[in-house]
Tab-separated table of C-alpha atoms and ligand atoms in Angstrom:
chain	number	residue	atom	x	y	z
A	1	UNK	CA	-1.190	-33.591	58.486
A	2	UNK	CA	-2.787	-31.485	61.450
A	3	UNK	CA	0.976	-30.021	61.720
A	4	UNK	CA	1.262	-29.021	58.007
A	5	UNK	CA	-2.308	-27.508	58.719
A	6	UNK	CA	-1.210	-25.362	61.680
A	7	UNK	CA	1.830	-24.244	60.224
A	8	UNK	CA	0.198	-23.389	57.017
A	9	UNK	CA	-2.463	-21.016	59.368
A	10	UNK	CA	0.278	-19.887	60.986
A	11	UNK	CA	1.918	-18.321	58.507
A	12	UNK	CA	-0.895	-17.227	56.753
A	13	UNK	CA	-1.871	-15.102	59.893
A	14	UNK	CA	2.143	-14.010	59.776
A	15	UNK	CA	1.581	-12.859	56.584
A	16	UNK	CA	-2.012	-10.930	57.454
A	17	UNK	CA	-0.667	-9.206	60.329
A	18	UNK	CA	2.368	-8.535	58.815
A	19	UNK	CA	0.575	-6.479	56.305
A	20	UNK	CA	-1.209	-4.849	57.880
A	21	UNK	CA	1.589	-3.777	60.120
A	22	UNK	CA	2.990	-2.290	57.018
A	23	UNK	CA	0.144	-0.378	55.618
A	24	UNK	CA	-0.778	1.025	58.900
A	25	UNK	CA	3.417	2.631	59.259
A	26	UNK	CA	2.806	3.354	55.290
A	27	UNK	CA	-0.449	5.299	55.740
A	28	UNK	CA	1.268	7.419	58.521
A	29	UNK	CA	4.498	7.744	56.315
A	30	UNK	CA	2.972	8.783	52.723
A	31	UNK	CA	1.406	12.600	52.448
A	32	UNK	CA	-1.552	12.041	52.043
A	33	UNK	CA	-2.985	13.619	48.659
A	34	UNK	CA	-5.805	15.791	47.800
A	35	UNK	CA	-8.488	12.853	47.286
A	36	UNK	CA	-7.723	10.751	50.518
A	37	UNK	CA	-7.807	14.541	52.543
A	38	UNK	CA	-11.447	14.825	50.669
A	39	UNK	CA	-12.490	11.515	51.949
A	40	UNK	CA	-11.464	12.189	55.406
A	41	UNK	CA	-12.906	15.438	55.612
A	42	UNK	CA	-16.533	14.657	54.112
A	43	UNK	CA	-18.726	13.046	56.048
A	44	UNK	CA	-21.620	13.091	53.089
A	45	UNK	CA	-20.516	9.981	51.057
A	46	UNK	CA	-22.187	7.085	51.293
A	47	UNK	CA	-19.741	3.799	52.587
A	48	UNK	CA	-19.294	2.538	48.915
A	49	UNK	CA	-17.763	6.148	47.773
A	50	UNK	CA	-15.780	6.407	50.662
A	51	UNK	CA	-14.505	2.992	50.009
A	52	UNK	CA	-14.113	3.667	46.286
A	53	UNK	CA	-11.894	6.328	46.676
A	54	UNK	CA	-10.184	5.369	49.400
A	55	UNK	CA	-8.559	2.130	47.532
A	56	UNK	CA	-8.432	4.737	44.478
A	57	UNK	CA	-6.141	7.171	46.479
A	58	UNK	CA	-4.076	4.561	47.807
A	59	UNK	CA	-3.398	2.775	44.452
A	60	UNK	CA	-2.726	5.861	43.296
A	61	UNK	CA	-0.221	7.214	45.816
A	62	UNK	CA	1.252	4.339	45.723
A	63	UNK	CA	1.282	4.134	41.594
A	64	UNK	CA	0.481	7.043	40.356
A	65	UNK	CA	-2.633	6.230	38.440
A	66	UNK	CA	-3.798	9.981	38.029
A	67	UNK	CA	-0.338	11.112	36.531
A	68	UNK	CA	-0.172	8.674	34.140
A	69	UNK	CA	-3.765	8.680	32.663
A	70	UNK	CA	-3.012	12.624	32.333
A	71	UNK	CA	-0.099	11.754	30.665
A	72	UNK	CA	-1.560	9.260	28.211
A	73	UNK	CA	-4.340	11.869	27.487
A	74	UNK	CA	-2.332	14.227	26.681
A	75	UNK	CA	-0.475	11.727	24.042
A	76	UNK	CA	-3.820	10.516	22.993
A	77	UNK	CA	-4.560	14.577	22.352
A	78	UNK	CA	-1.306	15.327	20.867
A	79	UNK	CA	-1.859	11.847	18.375
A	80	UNK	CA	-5.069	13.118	17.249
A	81	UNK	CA	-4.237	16.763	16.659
A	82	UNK	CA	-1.753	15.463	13.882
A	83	UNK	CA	-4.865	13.170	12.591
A	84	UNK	CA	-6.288	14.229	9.177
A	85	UNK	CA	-9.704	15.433	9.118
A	86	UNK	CA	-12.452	13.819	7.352
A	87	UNK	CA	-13.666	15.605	4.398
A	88	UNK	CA	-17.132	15.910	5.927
A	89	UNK	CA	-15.456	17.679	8.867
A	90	UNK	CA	-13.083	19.758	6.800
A	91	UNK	CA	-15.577	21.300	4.794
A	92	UNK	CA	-18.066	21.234	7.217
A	93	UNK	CA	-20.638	19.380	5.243
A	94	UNK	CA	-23.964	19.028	6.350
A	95	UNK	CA	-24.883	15.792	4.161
A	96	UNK	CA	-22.594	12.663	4.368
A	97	UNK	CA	-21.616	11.581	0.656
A	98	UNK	CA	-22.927	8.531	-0.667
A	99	UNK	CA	-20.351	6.505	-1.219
A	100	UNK	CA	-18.082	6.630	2.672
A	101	UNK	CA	-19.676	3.718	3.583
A	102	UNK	CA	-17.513	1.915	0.959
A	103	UNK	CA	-14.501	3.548	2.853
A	104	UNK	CA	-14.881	0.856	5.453
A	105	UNK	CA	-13.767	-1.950	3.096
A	106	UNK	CA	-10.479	-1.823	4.601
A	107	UNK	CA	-11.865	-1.930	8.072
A	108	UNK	CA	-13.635	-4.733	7.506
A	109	UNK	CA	-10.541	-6.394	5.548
A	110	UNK	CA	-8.845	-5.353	8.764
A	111	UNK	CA	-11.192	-6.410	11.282
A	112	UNK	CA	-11.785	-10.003	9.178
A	113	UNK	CA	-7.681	-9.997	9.844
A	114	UNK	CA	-8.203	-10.133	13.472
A	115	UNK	CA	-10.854	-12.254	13.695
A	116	UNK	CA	-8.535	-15.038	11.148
A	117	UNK	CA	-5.692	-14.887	13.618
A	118	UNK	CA	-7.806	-15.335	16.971
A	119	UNK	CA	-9.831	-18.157	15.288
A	120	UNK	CA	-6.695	-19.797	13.690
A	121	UNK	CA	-4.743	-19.410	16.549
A	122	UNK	CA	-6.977	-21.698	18.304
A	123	UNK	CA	-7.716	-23.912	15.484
A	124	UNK	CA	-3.395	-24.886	15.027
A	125	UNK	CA	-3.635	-26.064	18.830
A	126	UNK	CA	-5.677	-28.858	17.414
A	127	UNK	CA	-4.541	-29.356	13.909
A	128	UNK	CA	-1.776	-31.325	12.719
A	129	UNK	CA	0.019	-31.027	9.760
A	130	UNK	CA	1.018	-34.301	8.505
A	131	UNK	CA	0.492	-35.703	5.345
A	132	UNK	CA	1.503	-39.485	5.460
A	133	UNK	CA	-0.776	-42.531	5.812
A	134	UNK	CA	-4.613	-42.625	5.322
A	135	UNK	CA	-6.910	-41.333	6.829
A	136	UNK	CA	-3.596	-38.460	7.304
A	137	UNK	CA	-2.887	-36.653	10.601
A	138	UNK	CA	-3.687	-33.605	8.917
A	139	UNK	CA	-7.351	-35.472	7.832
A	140	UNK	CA	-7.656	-37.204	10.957
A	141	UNK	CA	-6.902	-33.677	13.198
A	142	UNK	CA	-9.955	-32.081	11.307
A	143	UNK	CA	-12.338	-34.927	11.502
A	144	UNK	CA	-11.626	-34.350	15.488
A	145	UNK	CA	-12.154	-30.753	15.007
A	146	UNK	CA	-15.839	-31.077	13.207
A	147	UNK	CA	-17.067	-33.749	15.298
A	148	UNK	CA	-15.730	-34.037	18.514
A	149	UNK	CA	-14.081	-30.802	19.649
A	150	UNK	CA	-16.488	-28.714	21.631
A	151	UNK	CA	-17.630	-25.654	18.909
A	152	UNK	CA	-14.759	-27.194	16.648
A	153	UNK	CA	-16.818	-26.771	13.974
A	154	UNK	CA	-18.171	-23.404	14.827
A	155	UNK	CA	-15.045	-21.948	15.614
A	156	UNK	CA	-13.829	-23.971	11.691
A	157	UNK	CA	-16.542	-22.225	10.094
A	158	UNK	CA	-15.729	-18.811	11.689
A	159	UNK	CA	-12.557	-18.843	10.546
A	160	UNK	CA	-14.018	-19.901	6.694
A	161	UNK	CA	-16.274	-17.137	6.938
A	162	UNK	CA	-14.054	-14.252	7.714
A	163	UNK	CA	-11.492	-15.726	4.851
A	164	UNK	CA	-14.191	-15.176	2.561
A	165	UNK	CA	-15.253	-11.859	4.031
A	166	UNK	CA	-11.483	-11.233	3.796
A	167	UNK	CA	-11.108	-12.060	-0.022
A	168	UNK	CA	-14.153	-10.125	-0.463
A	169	UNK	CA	-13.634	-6.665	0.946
A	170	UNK	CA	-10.050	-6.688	0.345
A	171	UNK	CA	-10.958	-6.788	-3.591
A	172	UNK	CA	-14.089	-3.888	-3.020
A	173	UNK	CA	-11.751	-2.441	-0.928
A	174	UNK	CA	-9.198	-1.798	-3.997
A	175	UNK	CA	-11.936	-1.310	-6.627
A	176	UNK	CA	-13.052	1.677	-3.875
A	177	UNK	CA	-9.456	3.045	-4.295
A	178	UNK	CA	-9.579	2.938	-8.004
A	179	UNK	CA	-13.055	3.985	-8.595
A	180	UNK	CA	-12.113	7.048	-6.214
A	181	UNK	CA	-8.755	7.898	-7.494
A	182	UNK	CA	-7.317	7.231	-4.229
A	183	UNK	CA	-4.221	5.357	-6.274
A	184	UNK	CA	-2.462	8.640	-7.291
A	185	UNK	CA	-0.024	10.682	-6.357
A	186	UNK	CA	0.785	10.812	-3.316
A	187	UNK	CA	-0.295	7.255	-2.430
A	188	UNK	CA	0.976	5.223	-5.125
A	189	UNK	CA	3.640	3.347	-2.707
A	190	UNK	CA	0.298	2.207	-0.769
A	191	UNK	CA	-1.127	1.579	-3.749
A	192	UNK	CA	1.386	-0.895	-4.504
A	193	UNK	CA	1.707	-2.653	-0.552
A	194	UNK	CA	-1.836	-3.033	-1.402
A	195	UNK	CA	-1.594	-4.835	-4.629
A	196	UNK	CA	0.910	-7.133	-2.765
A	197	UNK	CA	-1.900	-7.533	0.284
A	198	UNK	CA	-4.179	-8.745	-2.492
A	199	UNK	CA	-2.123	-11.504	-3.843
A	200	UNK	CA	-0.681	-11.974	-0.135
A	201	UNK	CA	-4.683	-12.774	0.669
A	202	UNK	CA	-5.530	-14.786	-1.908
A	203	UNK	CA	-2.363	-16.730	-1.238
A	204	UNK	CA	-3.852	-16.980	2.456
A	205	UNK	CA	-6.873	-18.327	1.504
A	206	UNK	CA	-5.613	-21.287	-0.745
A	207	UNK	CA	-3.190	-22.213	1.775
A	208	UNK	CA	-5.209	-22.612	4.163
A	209	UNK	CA	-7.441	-24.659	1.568
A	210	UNK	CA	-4.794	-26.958	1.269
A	211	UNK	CA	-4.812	-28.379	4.988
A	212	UNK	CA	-7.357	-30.292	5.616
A	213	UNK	CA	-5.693	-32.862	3.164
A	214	UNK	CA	-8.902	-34.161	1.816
A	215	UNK	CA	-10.147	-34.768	-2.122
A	216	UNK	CA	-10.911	-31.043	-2.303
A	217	UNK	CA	-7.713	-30.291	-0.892
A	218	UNK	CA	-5.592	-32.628	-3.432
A	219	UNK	CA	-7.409	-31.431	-6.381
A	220	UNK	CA	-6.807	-28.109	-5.271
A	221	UNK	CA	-3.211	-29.187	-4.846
A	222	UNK	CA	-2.515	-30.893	-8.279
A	223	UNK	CA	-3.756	-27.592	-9.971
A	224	UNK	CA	-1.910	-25.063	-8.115
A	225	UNK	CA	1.392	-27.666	-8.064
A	226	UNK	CA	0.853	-27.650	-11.961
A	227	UNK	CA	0.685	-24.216	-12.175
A	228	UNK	CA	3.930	-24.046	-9.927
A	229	UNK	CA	5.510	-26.442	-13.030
A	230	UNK	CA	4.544	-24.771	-15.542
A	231	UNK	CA	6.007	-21.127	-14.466
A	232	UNK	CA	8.439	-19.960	-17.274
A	233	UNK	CA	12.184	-20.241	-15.754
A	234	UNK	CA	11.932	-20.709	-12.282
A	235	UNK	CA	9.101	-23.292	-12.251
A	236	UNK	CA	10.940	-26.038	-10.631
A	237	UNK	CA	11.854	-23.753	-7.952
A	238	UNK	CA	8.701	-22.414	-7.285
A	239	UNK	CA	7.124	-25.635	-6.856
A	240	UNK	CA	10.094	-27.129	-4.598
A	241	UNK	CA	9.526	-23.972	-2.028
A	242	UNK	CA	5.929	-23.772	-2.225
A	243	UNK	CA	5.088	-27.143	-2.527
A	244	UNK	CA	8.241	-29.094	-1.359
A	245	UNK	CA	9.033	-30.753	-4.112
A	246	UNK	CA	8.061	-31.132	-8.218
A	247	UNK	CA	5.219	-33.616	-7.270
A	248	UNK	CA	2.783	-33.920	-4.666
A	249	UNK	CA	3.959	-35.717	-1.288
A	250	UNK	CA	2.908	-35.661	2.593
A	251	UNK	CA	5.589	-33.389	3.031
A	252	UNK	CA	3.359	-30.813	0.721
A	253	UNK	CA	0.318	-30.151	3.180
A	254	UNK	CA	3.522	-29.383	6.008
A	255	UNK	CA	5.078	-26.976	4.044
A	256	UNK	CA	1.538	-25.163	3.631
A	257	UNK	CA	1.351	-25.209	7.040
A	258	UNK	CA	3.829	-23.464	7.578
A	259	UNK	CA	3.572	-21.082	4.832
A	260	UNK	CA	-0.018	-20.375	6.034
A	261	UNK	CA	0.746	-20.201	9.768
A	262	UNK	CA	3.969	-18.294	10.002
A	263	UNK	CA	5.372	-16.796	6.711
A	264	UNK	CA	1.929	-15.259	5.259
A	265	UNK	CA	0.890	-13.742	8.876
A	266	UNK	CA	4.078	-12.226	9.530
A	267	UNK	CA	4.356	-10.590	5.646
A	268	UNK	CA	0.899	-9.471	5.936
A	269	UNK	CA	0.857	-8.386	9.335
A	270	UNK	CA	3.755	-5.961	8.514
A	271	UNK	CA	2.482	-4.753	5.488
A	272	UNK	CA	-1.291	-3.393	7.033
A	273	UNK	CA	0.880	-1.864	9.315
A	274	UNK	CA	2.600	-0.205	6.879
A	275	UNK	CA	-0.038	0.627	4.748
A	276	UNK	CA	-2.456	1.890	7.748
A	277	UNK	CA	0.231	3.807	9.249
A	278	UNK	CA	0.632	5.291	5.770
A	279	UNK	CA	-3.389	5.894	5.415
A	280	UNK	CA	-2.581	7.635	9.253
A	281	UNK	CA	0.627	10.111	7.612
A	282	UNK	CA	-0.980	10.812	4.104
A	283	UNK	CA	-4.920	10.680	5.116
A	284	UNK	CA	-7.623	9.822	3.344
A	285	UNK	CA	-8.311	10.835	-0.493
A	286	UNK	CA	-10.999	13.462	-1.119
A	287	UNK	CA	-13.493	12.384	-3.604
A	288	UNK	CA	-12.926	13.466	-6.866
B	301	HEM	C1	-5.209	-6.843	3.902
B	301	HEM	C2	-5.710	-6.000	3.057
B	301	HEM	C3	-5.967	-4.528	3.269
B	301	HEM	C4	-6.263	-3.840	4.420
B	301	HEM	C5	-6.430	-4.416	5.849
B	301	HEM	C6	-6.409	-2.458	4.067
B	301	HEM	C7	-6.758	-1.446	4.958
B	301	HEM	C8	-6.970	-0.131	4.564
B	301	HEM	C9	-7.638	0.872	5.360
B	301	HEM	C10	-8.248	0.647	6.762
B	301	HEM	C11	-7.631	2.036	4.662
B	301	HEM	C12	-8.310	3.368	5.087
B	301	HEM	C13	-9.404	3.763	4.094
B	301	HEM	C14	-10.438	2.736	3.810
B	301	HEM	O1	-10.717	1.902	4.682
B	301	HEM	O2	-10.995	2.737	2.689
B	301	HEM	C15	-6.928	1.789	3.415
B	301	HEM	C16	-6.670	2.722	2.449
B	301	HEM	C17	-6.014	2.465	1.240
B	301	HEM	N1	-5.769	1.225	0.708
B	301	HEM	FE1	-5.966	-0.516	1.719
B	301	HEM	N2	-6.166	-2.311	2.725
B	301	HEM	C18	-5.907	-3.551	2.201
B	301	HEM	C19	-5.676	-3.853	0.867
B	301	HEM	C20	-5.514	-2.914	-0.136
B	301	HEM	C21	-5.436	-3.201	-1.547
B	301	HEM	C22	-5.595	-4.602	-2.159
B	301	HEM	C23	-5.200	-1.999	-2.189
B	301	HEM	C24	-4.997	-1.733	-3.668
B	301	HEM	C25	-4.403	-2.522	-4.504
B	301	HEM	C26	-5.147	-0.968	-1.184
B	301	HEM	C27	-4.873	0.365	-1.404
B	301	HEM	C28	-5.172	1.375	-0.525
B	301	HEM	C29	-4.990	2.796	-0.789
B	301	HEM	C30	-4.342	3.425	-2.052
B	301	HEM	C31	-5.515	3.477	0.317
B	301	HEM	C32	-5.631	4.994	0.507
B	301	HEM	C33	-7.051	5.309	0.073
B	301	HEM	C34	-7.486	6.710	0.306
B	301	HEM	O3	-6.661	7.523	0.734
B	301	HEM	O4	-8.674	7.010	0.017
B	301	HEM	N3	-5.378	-1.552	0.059
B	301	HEM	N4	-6.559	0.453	3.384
C-alpha cells in the first residue's frame, strides 16, 4: 500500500514538473502576440487582469480563440444580412401592429417541441413498454414514476403540459396563417408540411396517451383501434402497423412506443426543419 502510494506521488510530481518543463521551452518558443506583449509591458492591471489575459493569450496562441470568434462573426454577419426584415423594420413603422404577437405561435409550438423531447427523453429511461400481465410493465413503470421517482411526477406533468401547449399553439398557429393569408403563393409547400405537422402532433399526443396502459389508455385504445378497422380499403392494414394487430394485445402499447419515441420525433423533427428553414428563405408574410 505505502509503495502504490509513493509511486502514485511520484509520478504525479513526474507529470507536474514535466509540464512545466514544457510550457516554460513553449513560452520561449511561441512569438508572443499582441495581448501577452500588452500584459508584459503594463504594469497598471490589477493581478486578476493580468492573470485573465495571460491564460487568454496563451489559450489563444495555442488555439486560436480570437481567429475563430472573428471568423464565426463574420458568418453570423454574413447569415443575417441574407435574413428578411420584419415588416416593422422595413417600413420603418413607428407603432407595432396588433396582431405580431400571434406570430409567435410557432415559437411557442417550437419551443413546447424542445421542452417534449428533453422531458421525454428522461421520462423513456424509466418507462417500460410492455403490455402483458396485470398490473403491466408499462402500468407498473408509471406508478414508479408518480410515486417514487424523485420529481417523477413533476417532470410527467411537464411533459403533459407542453403536449397540450403543443396541440394548442400549433392549431392558433395555423388559424394565424390563414387568418393572415400567409398560405398563398409563395408558401403553399409550407403550407402543406404544416398541415402534415398538425396531424403529425395530434398523432403525438394520442400516442403518447396510449402508454401508460391504464383504463383511460384502453378506452382510448379500443376507439382509435376501431377507427383503424373501420378505414375504407386499407383498414386491416392500418390497424396491424399502428396497432399491431386487428385487436387489442400487449404487443399494442409497444408498438406505440415506438411509434411515439422514434418514428413521430424523427418525421417531425425533419419537417420544422424544413418548414423553419423555409420561413428563414421565403420570410415572413406581410399583413394583408
Ligand atoms: C410543429 C408545428 C409547427 C411549428 C414548430 C411551426 C413553426 C413555425 C414558425 C416558427 C414560423 C414563423 C412565423 C410564426 O411563428 O408565426 C412558421 C411559419 C409558418 N407556418 Fe408553421 N409551424 C408549425 C405548424 C404549422 C401548421 C400546422 C401550419 C399550417 C397548416 C403551418 C404553416 C406555416 C406557414 C404557411 C408559415 C409562414 C407564415 C408567414 O410567412 O407568415 N405551420 N411556422
Amino acid at each position: 500500500m505505502t509503495t502504490m502510494f509513493w509511486i502514485l506521488w511520484f509520478f504525479i510530481a513526474f507529470v507536474v514538473v514535466l509540464v512545466a518543463f514544457t510550457l516554460r521551452k513553449e513560452s520561449e518558443d511561441m512569438p508572443s502576440r499582441d495581448i501577452l506583449r500588452a500584459v508584459e509591458s503594463t504594469g497598471k492591471m490589477g493581478v486578476a487582469e493580468r492573470s485573465f489575459l495571460w491564460v487568454f493569450s496563451w489559450l489563444d496562441t495555442r488555439f486560436r480563440l480570437q481567429d475563430y470568434w472573428n471568423m464565426s462573426k463574420g458568418a453570423y454577419y454574413n447569415m443575417h444580412r441574407q435574413m428578411p426584415l420584419t415588416h416593422a423594420e422595413k417600413y420603418k413603422l413607428r407603432i407595432i401592429w396588433y396582431w405580431y404577437p400571434l406570430y409567435c405561435l410557432g415559437g411557442i409550438s417550437f419551443l413546447s417541441f424542445i421542452i417534449l423531447v428533453i422531458t421525454g427523453t428522461v421520462l423513456g429511461i424509466y418507462y417500460v413498454p410492455g403490455g402483458e400481465g396485470d398490473p403491466s410493465p408499462a402500468y407498473a413503470s408509471m406508478q414508479y414514476i408518480m410515486t417514487e421517482l424523485p420529481f417523477g411526477y413533476i417532470l410527467r406533468a411537464v411533459h403533459h403540459w407542453a403536449t397540450h401547449f403543443m396541440v394548442a399553439s400549433v392549431f392558433l398557429h395555423m388559424c394565424r396563417v390563414y387568418f393572415t393569408g400567409a398560405y398563398r403563393n409563395p408558401r403553399e409547400l409550407n403550407w402543406l408540411i404544416g398541415v402534415a405537422l398538425m396531424f403529425l402532433t395530434i398523432f403525438f399526443g394520442y400516442s403518447g396517451y396510449l402508454l401508460p396502459w391504464d383504463s383511460l389508455a384502453y378506452g382510448a385504445a379500443v376507439i382509435g383501434i376501431n377507427m383503424a378497422n373501420s378505414s375504407p380499403l386499407i383498414g386491416k392494414f392500418a390497424a396491424t402497423a399502428l396497432f399491431s394487430g386487428t385487436s387489442l394485445t400487449p404487443r399494442t402499447v409497444t408498438r406505440m412506443y415506438f411509434i411515439h419515441v422514434f418514428i413521430l420525433p424523427v418525421i417531425v423533427t425533419l419537417l420544422i426543419i424544413i418548414h423553419l428553414f423555409i420561413v428563414w428563405v421565403q420570410g415572413i408574410a406581410e399583413p394583408h
